[in-house]
Amino acid sequence: MTSAFYFEEGIVENALSIKMRLKAIKYDAMSEFQRVQVIETYFGTTLVLDGKTQSTEFDEKIYHETLVHPAMLQCLNPQRVYIGGGGELATARECLRWPVQEVVMVDLDKDVVDVCRRLLPSWNDGATDDPRLKLVIGDARKYLVDEPGTFDLIVLDISDPIEAGPAVHLYTKEFYDIVKTKLNPGGVVVTQSGPAGVFNFKECFTAIHNTLKVSFDHVSAFSTSIPSFGSEWGFNLAFDGDLSPVDSWPASKIQIPFPLHHYDGGTHVRLFNLPKIIRDGLQDEHRVITEDNPVFMY
Amino acid sequence: MTSAFYFEEGIVENALSIKMRLKAIKYDAMSEFQRVQVIETYFGTTLVLDGKTQSTEFDEKIYHETLVHPAMLQCLNPQRVYIGGGGELATARECLRWPVQEVVMVDLDKDVVDVCRRLLPSWNDGATDDPRLKLVIGDARKYLVDEPGTFDLIVLDISDPIEAGPAVHLYTKEFYDIVKTKLNPGGVVVTQSGPAGVFNFKECFTAIHNTLKVSFDHVSAFSTSIPSFGSEWGFNLAFDGDLSPVDSWPASKIQIPFPLHHYDGGTHVRLFNLPKIIRDGLQDEHRVITEDNPVFMY
Amino acid sequence: MTSAFYFEEGIVENALSIKMRLKAIKYDAMSEFQRVQVIETYFGTTLVLDGKTQSTEFDEKIYHETLVHPAMLQCLNPQRVYIGGGGELATARECLRWPVQEVVMVDLDKDVVDVCRRLLPSWNDGATDDPRLKLVIGDARKYLVDEPGTFDLIVLDISDPIEAGPAVHLYTKEFYDIVKTKLNPGGVVVTQSGPAGVFNFKECFTAIHNTLKVSFDHVSAFSTSIPSFGSEWGFNLAFDGDLSPVDSWPASKIQIPFPLHHYDGGTHVRLFNLPKIIRDGLQDEHRVITEDNPVFMY
Amino acid sequence: MTSAFYFEEGIVENALSIKMRLKAIKYDAMSEFQRVQVIETYFGTTLVLDGKTQSTEFDEKIYHETLVHPAMLQCLNPQRVYIGGGGELATARECLRWPVQEVVMVDLDKDVVDVCRRLLPSWNDGATDDPRLKLVIGDARKYLVDEPGTFDLIVLDISDPIEAGPAVHLYTKEFYDIVKTKLNPGGVVVTQSGPAGVFNFKECFTAIHNTLKVSFDHVSAFSTSIPSFGSEWGFNLAFDGDLSPVDSWPASKIQIPFPLHHYDGGTHVRLFNLPKIIRDGLQDEHRVITEDNPVFMY
């Protein structure tokens, strides 16, 4: 019972939290949309939105590499990339490592983007200086609907679907149907999909997977442990047509032309071979998320 | 700040804890060797030794299946099995699913074994009624040294190497050299090996792996997420000779003649394909644990 | 961040808690009316109702002596005593130290009374064997209304007025008007009155005081520190007529014909000389608690 | 289990803590002597030294008025005042309300004084602009020994006697014998004396009282509740000669020629009438704190 500062973050309501020594509060303010905090813990500099860890210095590369690179490999010809959300700019950073023509990133919250640029510089690592990046503050769905043009890769790096949060509309069948119309042939969509531990995968991971399956020919679920999230974390990528799905590629086929921190052939095999309990859970899932039947997580 | 009972368990000293709602304390006493507690949390009935979660109703099968079955498959002809530790009797339960002749289990703490039999009956699931089980209360190392006879599989299901704990001597090169002499040709040893998350794998997981490599021709490291441990968890199996190592077996080759909760071909591939950060860590490890140079974890 | 069990009890909503090492849970069940728990902490055996500490082995005597003895001294001729609530039986114990004829105690929750008799025997200290005690399970207000007979002292030892709790009706002007009709000439009513620290006295302490003032000629507020409640704690006694109020009695006039743990002349002077901030608060208070305008605390 | 920041402060080792929502960390650095933190909690702006709350916006006036004004009233002719410690400058503020000639304040830690002037301006409330204040950074004992001149009032506003802390030497018989030689006839010394709740008064409160009694003709112990300290808090004032001790003054004799927040006649009577348990504890105390037999608190 040492006298000290702590950050307690709920993982399962009324049941389970992570408790971290809190070393510093570097930023703490309300934006137009949410509470934005930048703190220091064991996991280094950490972005917290509405009380939930978004990414940490220690393991943000695990999250962002897992989100971007398998989808990039799956993509037939990644030239134009769309990022919905992605305020930390690290998703943009990973996309820009590839020889793409343009990355359009649309995030709702200017304060988050500004704070991340200022206090989390290694997250974007110069991405904002890249002339191929088009950074837009606005609604990610509205932009897709309103603006002409299509993409080879659409990366959805948005907050979890919390009740009353704006992200809820970006996890629905209705939204995925819009996404579909904005993908070029051979195009791919990938979305972060919430917790995927054996104890919490049912919150939204399997429901997002099942919802994508209604709209797309092929959906691959994958997951990796992200310690600062207190759980394994889930992702889904989806596409139409007869591309060879990355989920069955052998390690040797995973060739990335630049060095990475986490992702390589061996990691790839781990990501896409889900534990039996999760695979069973994906098969048993029948929920389809719609505007009328949304799914909320804790 | 609801009024409630909690169990806080340290994961990283002065940095990180798991905090669980505590629903009940079913047992709490000092044995000759340690504090023994059986509690109820989100993860169900939980055995806690000296403040550390040993196994929980929710995910004990993940731990015990991972410990036993890959090693059993690796083994040339598993007839005689030795379990060092294993007080919950669930390791014995998993071993006895196979058509073995005898399982000798040697645990130090009679109180733990008794409490587990009484309060955690699903952990042993009748294993203690199996005439093939020989249950001995005593020192696992001393038994191996003193008793004649050799084994096809030696399973080390012992507490983590904590300073001043009795388990320290069961993670040393000296001990593995004893183990070697007690294995039949084609025999295998497998040991739980402590935390294997990207943030804590250096505590002992890689050191145990490297120490086994000094004594054995082949060592396979593997890991799985165990939520109630607050981390991915590591294991190592080792053997001499030219058996085909299970770490490279395809999913299709994993055939288990009875239904399991967690382990199957797909899970197997995940277990043995470690993330890049861990693989790099295994390669960079140079510590060899000896009686004179022990390794302690938090 | 030692691994351990804790009891966290909220003191100020979303702001302040007490955190105690939890040594044991001796009882934990739902009664018809509330959650009843008996635990062991630093303060010894502790009764907890709906998550709130009711009394502890360490300082229950401070609470019960303060509740009973000043009112007993104030009373002209204490022969018949009524206790509303008082499930721990310690209020009865203190009343029965005096040469009274009868103590009628009416508590709503049979489970609380039974659990206290069984697990907190020192709280009643044989009070239940005293033939002068008449113990009734029932509604304290209804009993007063329905049963004939009047009392010299009415002691209200009831839970705090929590929204939706049954105790709410026992802190209203309507109830005090009933109490008035049940007091003999020279009779006194005393009620526990919630937290009385400089940070939380406005929750209900001053409102109860002000409400009693509407019904009675004289009301005395007093308070004492009760460590296990995490705050100083308030009481009010009230009466009609021209008795000399105890609140101005000198220490020398406080003569108790049996030894006590906490209460004596010096303590009396401390109890009734409230800090300036509290006295100002009592004067500034204008709320009168009625059935239509109840006051709730955290 | 809301996600939030907390400050947990130990009150009783391994047994009891206060847990506060942490709203902001305004300052956090190591000085030459200690960790200095200024935070925001429920109690407002708070100075924390080495993990222990020193004073808070909410109740610092209770502490500082209690420390200064009774001693000032006890003093025959308060013209020259010495403050040992007092880094927040609030003790100086209270002393300077009186028509004294000079207040000499000697605090060890320049960083504390600077931080308090900058971040806790209401604590000093302009005291530092008063030409009667002589502010010295240095050792409070050495200054008394080395500098000529004597005082009418010596106020010891120093940290608790923690093992290895510098304050230990300012609670010993040897130090009080120095203090004695620096007091004018009719002079008074007052010292903060640590926790004085019924559960923790034995840590040092009664020992400081008993030690002063060895050196001085008269010692008065007094206490008040200070919520942010999680306990009632103790003080002792001492003097030689035949002054009428304030501890027995009636409320009506307490005349302060300026408005105060906490202290007045009624509060005075409460302060000096300790609860029976504490009075018994003072009588039972036989420890005399010396350099060779120091007393440490948690």
Tab-separated table of C-alpha atoms in Angstrom, chain C:
chain	number	residue	atom	x	y	z
C	1	MET	CA	1.559	-2.991	-5.423
C	2	THR	CA	1.639	-5.992	-3.142
C	3	SER	CA	-0.655	-8.836	-4.139
C	4	ALA	CA	-3.402	-8.749	-1.553
C	5	PHE	CA	-7.109	-8.542	-0.832
C	6	TYR	CA	-8.710	-5.179	-0.181
C	7	PHE	CA	-11.985	-3.644	0.873
C	8	GLU	CA	-12.492	-0.279	-0.774
C	9	GLU	CA	-15.311	1.776	0.692
C	10	GLY	CA	-16.520	4.961	-0.963
C	11	ILE	CA	-16.665	7.992	1.338
C	12	VAL	CA	-17.291	10.764	-1.190
C	13	GLU	CA	-18.710	9.735	-4.544
C	14	ASN	CA	-16.116	9.723	-7.314
C	15	ALA	CA	-13.630	11.436	-5.037
C	16	LEU	CA	-12.606	9.635	-1.880
C	17	SER	CA	-12.429	6.079	-0.578
C	18	ILE	CA	-10.943	4.195	2.310
C	19	LYS	CA	-8.947	1.169	1.306
C	20	MET	CA	-8.378	-1.573	3.847
C	21	ARG	CA	-6.519	-4.837	3.672
C	22	LEU	CA	-9.184	-7.519	3.747
C	23	LYS	CA	-8.147	-10.389	6.004
C	24	ALA	CA	-11.240	-12.572	5.816
C	25	ILE	CA	-14.857	-12.696	4.669
C	26	LYS	CA	-16.771	-14.398	7.459
C	27	TYR	CA	-20.260	-13.955	6.051
C	28	ASP	CA	-21.653	-12.674	2.786
C	29	ALA	CA	-25.262	-13.063	1.776
C	30	MET	CA	-28.311	-11.131	0.678
C	31	SER	CA	-31.006	-10.736	3.295
C	32	GLU	CA	-34.535	-9.768	2.349
C	33	PHE	CA	-33.516	-6.130	2.611
C	34	GLN	CA	-29.818	-5.736	1.953
C	35	ARG	CA	-26.420	-7.276	1.432
C	36	VAL	CA	-25.030	-8.421	4.757
C	37	GLN	CA	-21.308	-8.994	5.151
C	38	VAL	CA	-19.058	-9.687	8.110
C	39	ILE	CA	-15.381	-9.222	7.347
C	40	GLU	CA	-12.023	-8.870	9.061
C	41	THR	CA	-9.869	-5.800	8.462
C	42	TYR	CA	-7.406	-3.666	10.387
C	43	PHE	CA	-10.396	-2.547	12.445
C	44	GLY	CA	-11.171	-6.145	13.433
C	45	THR	CA	-14.475	-7.846	12.802
C	46	THR	CA	-16.677	-5.509	10.780
C	47	LEU	CA	-20.343	-5.505	9.848
C	48	VAL	CA	-20.936	-4.160	6.342
C	49	LEU	CA	-24.444	-3.509	5.005
C	50	ASP	CA	-24.871	-2.714	1.323
C	51	GLY	CA	-21.166	-1.910	1.075
C	52	LYS	CA	-21.082	0.505	4.007
C	53	THR	CA	-19.261	-0.165	7.259
C	54	GLN	CA	-21.816	-0.247	10.084
C	55	SER	CA	-19.561	-0.949	13.005
C	56	THR	CA	-16.248	-2.524	13.786
C	57	GLU	CA	-14.728	-4.339	16.695
C	58	PHE	CA	-12.174	-1.546	17.032
C	59	ASP	CA	-14.467	1.417	17.503
C	60	GLU	CA	-18.070	0.229	17.865
C	61	LYS	CA	-17.955	1.250	21.527
C	62	ILE	CA	-17.193	4.811	20.532
C	63	TYR	CA	-20.284	4.881	18.362
C	64	HIS	CA	-22.660	3.115	20.723
C	65	GLU	CA	-21.572	4.888	23.910
C	66	THR	CA	-21.890	8.241	22.162
C	67	LEU	CA	-25.341	7.376	20.868
C	68	VAL	CA	-26.763	6.166	24.169
C	69	HIS	CA	-25.218	7.739	27.260
C	70	PRO	CA	-25.583	11.498	26.689
C	71	ALA	CA	-29.247	10.925	25.849
C	72	MET	CA	-29.657	8.716	28.890
C	73	LEU	CA	-28.210	11.495	31.082
C	74	GLN	CA	-30.468	14.044	29.434
C	75	CYS	CA	-33.530	11.927	30.121
C	76	LEU	CA	-35.555	12.802	33.226
C	77	ASN	CA	-36.382	9.274	34.309
C	78	PRO	CA	-35.274	6.601	31.858
C	79	GLN	CA	-37.410	3.562	32.558
C	80	ARG	CA	-38.794	2.497	29.193
C	81	VAL	CA	-36.437	2.699	26.218
C	82	TYR	CA	-37.282	2.189	22.557
C	83	ILE	CA	-34.575	1.366	20.024
C	84	GLY	CA	-35.380	1.711	16.353
C	85	GLY	CA	-32.917	-0.436	14.408
C	86	GLY	CA	-29.846	-1.391	16.398
C	87	GLY	CA	-29.362	-4.803	14.787
C	88	GLU	CA	-25.868	-5.314	16.215
C	89	LEU	CA	-27.523	-5.298	19.681
C	90	ALA	CA	-24.779	-3.040	21.029
C	91	THR	CA	-27.185	-0.128	21.476
C	92	ALA	CA	-29.333	-2.454	23.560
C	93	ARG	CA	-26.210	-3.488	25.488
C	94	GLU	CA	-25.450	0.127	26.390
C	95	CYS	CA	-29.070	0.878	27.334
C	96	LEU	CA	-29.254	-2.200	29.560
C	97	ARG	CA	-26.277	-0.989	31.614
C	98	TRP	CA	-28.732	1.477	33.143
C	99	PRO	CA	-31.385	0.429	35.693
C	100	VAL	CA	-34.202	0.678	33.183
C	101	GLN	CA	-37.376	-1.410	33.300
C	102	GLU	CA	-37.649	-2.331	29.682
C	103	VAL	CA	-35.844	-1.936	26.374
C	104	VAL	CA	-37.944	-2.541	23.281
C	105	MET	CA	-35.843	-2.938	20.143
C	106	VAL	CA	-37.432	-3.143	16.686
C	107	ASP	CA	-35.180	-4.014	13.774
C	108	LEU	CA	-36.344	-4.782	10.254
C	109	ASP	CA	-33.804	-7.403	9.276
C	110	LYS	CA	-33.836	-10.714	11.093
C	111	ASP	CA	-30.760	-11.879	9.180
C	112	VAL	CA	-28.702	-8.955	10.459
C	113	VAL	CA	-29.768	-9.613	14.031
C	114	ASP	CA	-29.031	-13.324	13.731
C	115	VAL	CA	-25.662	-12.821	12.057
C	116	CYS	CA	-24.618	-10.277	14.667
C	117	ARG	CA	-25.595	-12.581	17.515
C	118	ARG	CA	-23.606	-15.390	15.988
C	119	LEU	CA	-20.532	-13.638	14.606
C	120	LEU	CA	-20.296	-10.461	16.694
C	121	PRO	CA	-20.970	-11.789	20.201
C	122	SER	CA	-19.004	-9.036	21.963
C	123	TRP	CA	-21.322	-6.466	20.388
C	124	ASN	CA	-24.309	-7.665	22.421
C	125	ASP	CA	-22.237	-9.006	25.306
C	126	GLY	CA	-25.130	-10.999	26.706
C	127	ALA	CA	-27.754	-8.315	26.146
C	128	THR	CA	-30.052	-10.866	24.562
C	129	ASP	CA	-30.130	-12.835	27.797
C	130	ASP	CA	-31.414	-9.834	29.731
C	131	PRO	CA	-35.140	-10.344	30.467
C	132	ARG	CA	-35.677	-6.584	30.209
C	133	LEU	CA	-34.935	-6.716	26.471
C	134	LYS	CA	-37.907	-7.170	24.154
C	135	LEU	CA	-36.573	-7.874	20.685
C	136	VAL	CA	-38.999	-7.443	17.788
C	137	ILE	CA	-38.373	-8.044	14.111
C	138	GLY	CA	-40.409	-5.489	12.228
C	139	ASP	CA	-40.809	-1.940	11.024
C	140	ALA	CA	-39.679	0.569	13.633
C	141	ARG	CA	-42.175	3.220	12.562
C	142	LYS	CA	-45.105	0.893	12.274
C	143	TYR	CA	-44.419	-0.501	15.734
C	144	LEU	CA	-44.454	2.972	17.246
C	145	VAL	CA	-47.706	3.801	15.492
C	146	ASP	CA	-49.490	0.516	16.142
C	147	GLU	CA	-48.448	-0.388	19.649
C	148	PRO	CA	-49.781	1.383	22.711
C	149	GLY	CA	-47.380	2.653	25.350
C	150	THR	CA	-44.873	5.470	25.554
C	151	PHE	CA	-41.153	5.738	26.262
C	152	ASP	CA	-38.711	7.826	28.233
C	153	LEU	CA	-35.975	7.438	25.663
C	154	ILE	CA	-36.211	6.678	21.960
C	155	VAL	CA	-32.902	5.749	20.312
C	156	LEU	CA	-32.790	5.734	16.524
C	157	ASP	CA	-29.892	3.546	15.459
C	158	ILE	CA	-30.760	3.128	11.830
C	159	SER	CA	-28.932	3.083	8.519
C	160	ASP	CA	-28.175	6.351	6.784
C	161	PRO	CA	-30.892	7.780	4.545
C	162	ILE	CA	-29.898	6.258	1.231
C	163	GLU	CA	-32.164	6.678	-1.750
C	164	ALA	CA	-34.545	3.729	-2.007
C	165	GLY	CA	-33.427	2.448	1.407
C	166	PRO	CA	-36.071	1.768	4.056
C	167	ALA	CA	-34.388	4.135	6.533
C	168	VAL	CA	-35.373	7.218	4.548
C	169	HIS	CA	-38.740	7.431	6.313
C	170	LEU	CA	-37.117	7.482	9.742
C	171	TYR	CA	-35.418	10.847	9.190
C	172	THR	CA	-38.482	12.945	8.306
C	173	LYS	CA	-40.508	15.580	10.112
C	174	GLU	CA	-43.508	13.249	9.783
C	175	PHE	CA	-41.671	10.532	11.666
C	176	TYR	CA	-40.388	12.886	14.346
C	177	ASP	CA	-43.944	14.023	14.936
C	178	ILE	CA	-44.887	10.404	15.608
C	179	VAL	CA	-41.890	10.041	17.929
C	180	LYS	CA	-43.061	13.125	19.845
C	181	THR	CA	-46.373	11.488	20.675
C	182	LYS	CA	-44.612	8.401	21.990
C	183	LEU	CA	-42.358	10.173	24.474
C	184	ASN	CA	-43.269	10.555	28.139
C	185	PRO	CA	-42.877	13.990	29.702
C	186	GLY	CA	-39.154	14.586	30.184
C	187	GLY	CA	-38.517	12.076	27.442
C	188	VAL	CA	-35.688	12.318	24.901
C	189	VAL	CA	-35.081	11.142	21.360
C	190	VAL	CA	-31.593	10.624	20.000
C	191	THR	CA	-30.673	9.686	16.446
C	192	GLN	CA	-27.472	8.830	14.687
C	193	SER	CA	-27.210	11.543	12.071
C	194	GLY	CA	-24.635	10.586	9.472
C	195	PRO	CA	-21.204	12.018	8.679
C	196	ALA	CA	-20.142	15.187	10.467
C	197	GLY	CA	-16.682	15.933	9.131
C	198	VAL	CA	-16.014	19.433	7.847
C	199	PHE	CA	-16.181	18.009	4.312
C	200	ASN	CA	-19.360	15.986	4.540
C	201	PHE	CA	-21.554	17.377	7.328
C	202	LYS	CA	-23.953	18.828	4.763
C	203	GLU	CA	-24.925	15.407	3.442
C	204	CYS	CA	-27.553	14.959	6.153
C	205	PHE	CA	-26.239	15.908	9.612
C	206	THR	CA	-27.350	19.535	9.585
C	207	ALA	CA	-30.595	18.715	7.787
C	208	ILE	CA	-31.559	16.171	10.436
C	209	HIS	CA	-30.715	18.711	13.113
C	210	ASN	CA	-32.858	21.357	11.469
C	211	THR	CA	-35.739	18.962	10.966
C	212	LEU	CA	-35.745	17.970	14.631
C	213	LYS	CA	-35.776	21.668	15.543
C	214	VAL	CA	-39.136	22.060	13.828
C	215	SER	CA	-40.667	19.438	16.081
C	216	PHE	CA	-38.836	19.792	19.389
C	217	ASP	CA	-38.108	22.610	21.826
C	218	HIS	CA	-34.455	21.790	22.145
C	219	VAL	CA	-32.038	19.934	19.862
C	220	SER	CA	-28.377	19.246	20.650
C	221	ALA	CA	-25.951	18.256	17.908
C	222	PHE	CA	-22.786	16.387	18.777
C	223	SER	CA	-20.063	14.463	17.022
C	224	THR	CA	-17.080	12.215	17.534
C	225	SER	CA	-14.372	10.777	15.347
C	226	ILE	CA	-15.025	7.169	14.345
C	227	PRO	CA	-11.965	6.054	12.396
C	228	SER	CA	-13.550	3.105	10.646
C	229	PHE	CA	-16.227	5.418	9.218
C	230	GLY	CA	-13.495	7.558	7.662
C	231	SER	CA	-14.941	10.713	9.166
C	232	GLU	CA	-16.253	12.375	12.278
C	233	TRP	CA	-19.795	11.210	12.900
C	234	GLY	CA	-22.876	13.166	13.955
C	235	PHE	CA	-25.710	12.648	16.419
C	236	ASN	CA	-28.672	14.744	17.531
C	237	LEU	CA	-30.731	14.497	20.689
C	238	ALA	CA	-34.006	16.375	21.139
C	239	PHE	CA	-36.611	16.951	23.793
C	240	ASP	CA	-39.453	19.213	24.815
C	241	GLY	CA	-39.730	21.175	28.021
C	242	ASP	CA	-37.220	22.865	30.244
C	243	LEU	CA	-34.679	20.162	31.056
C	244	SER	CA	-31.161	21.550	31.477
C	245	PRO	CA	-29.559	20.621	28.155
C	246	VAL	CA	-26.566	18.292	28.434
C	247	ASP	CA	-24.798	20.174	25.708
C	248	SER	CA	-23.777	22.806	28.254
C	249	TRP	CA	-23.067	20.518	31.196
C	250	PRO	CA	-19.524	20.741	32.534
C	251	ALA	CA	-17.347	17.644	32.551
C	252	SER	CA	-17.784	17.281	36.290
C	253	LYS	CA	-21.514	16.752	35.954
C	254	ILE	CA	-21.070	13.702	33.718
C	255	GLN	CA	-21.311	10.851	36.203
C	256	ILE	CA	-21.715	7.361	34.819
C	257	PRO	CA	-22.147	4.614	37.393
C	258	PHE	CA	-20.187	2.018	35.412
C	259	PRO	CA	-16.893	2.016	33.535
C	260	LEU	CA	-16.900	2.999	29.849
C	261	HIS	CA	-14.429	2.806	27.017
C	262	HIS	CA	-14.853	6.210	25.435
C	263	TYR	CA	-17.426	8.400	27.118
C	264	ASP	CA	-16.725	10.433	30.233
C	265	GLY	CA	-16.772	14.092	31.265
C	266	GLY	CA	-13.843	15.159	29.110
C	267	THR	CA	-15.121	13.290	26.102
C	268	HIS	CA	-18.560	14.804	26.690
C	269	VAL	CA	-17.171	18.325	26.448
C	270	ARG	CA	-15.430	17.429	23.208
C	271	LEU	CA	-18.574	15.826	21.762
C	272	PHE	CA	-20.807	18.820	22.327
C	273	ASN	CA	-18.354	21.578	21.399
C	274	LEU	CA	-18.485	21.325	17.637
C	275	PRO	CA	-15.888	22.998	15.440
C	276	LYS	CA	-16.794	26.485	14.229
C	277	ILE	CA	-17.271	25.296	10.625
C	278	ILE	CA	-19.910	22.805	11.745
C	279	ARG	CA	-21.633	25.290	14.044
C	280	ASP	CA	-21.824	27.755	11.179
C	281	GLY	CA	-23.197	24.982	9.006
C	282	LEU	CA	-25.928	24.175	11.511
C	283	GLN	CA	-26.968	27.814	11.568
C	284	ASP	CA	-26.979	28.119	7.781
C	285	GLU	CA	-29.072	25.007	7.309
C	286	HIS	CA	-32.657	25.589	6.160
C	287	ARG	CA	-33.684	22.206	4.836
C	288	VAL	CA	-36.523	20.421	6.604
C	289	ILE	CA	-36.701	16.761	5.645
C	290	THR	CA	-40.191	15.614	4.803
C	291	GLU	CA	-41.683	12.693	2.926
C	292	ASP	CA	-42.033	15.002	-0.048
C	293	ASN	CA	-38.587	16.534	0.334
C	294	PRO	CA	-36.327	13.747	1.482
C	295	VAL	CA	-32.571	14.077	1.876
C	296	PHE	CA	-30.333	11.347	0.550
C	297	MET	CA	-26.684	10.739	1.213
C	298	TYR	CA	-24.006	8.903	-0.760
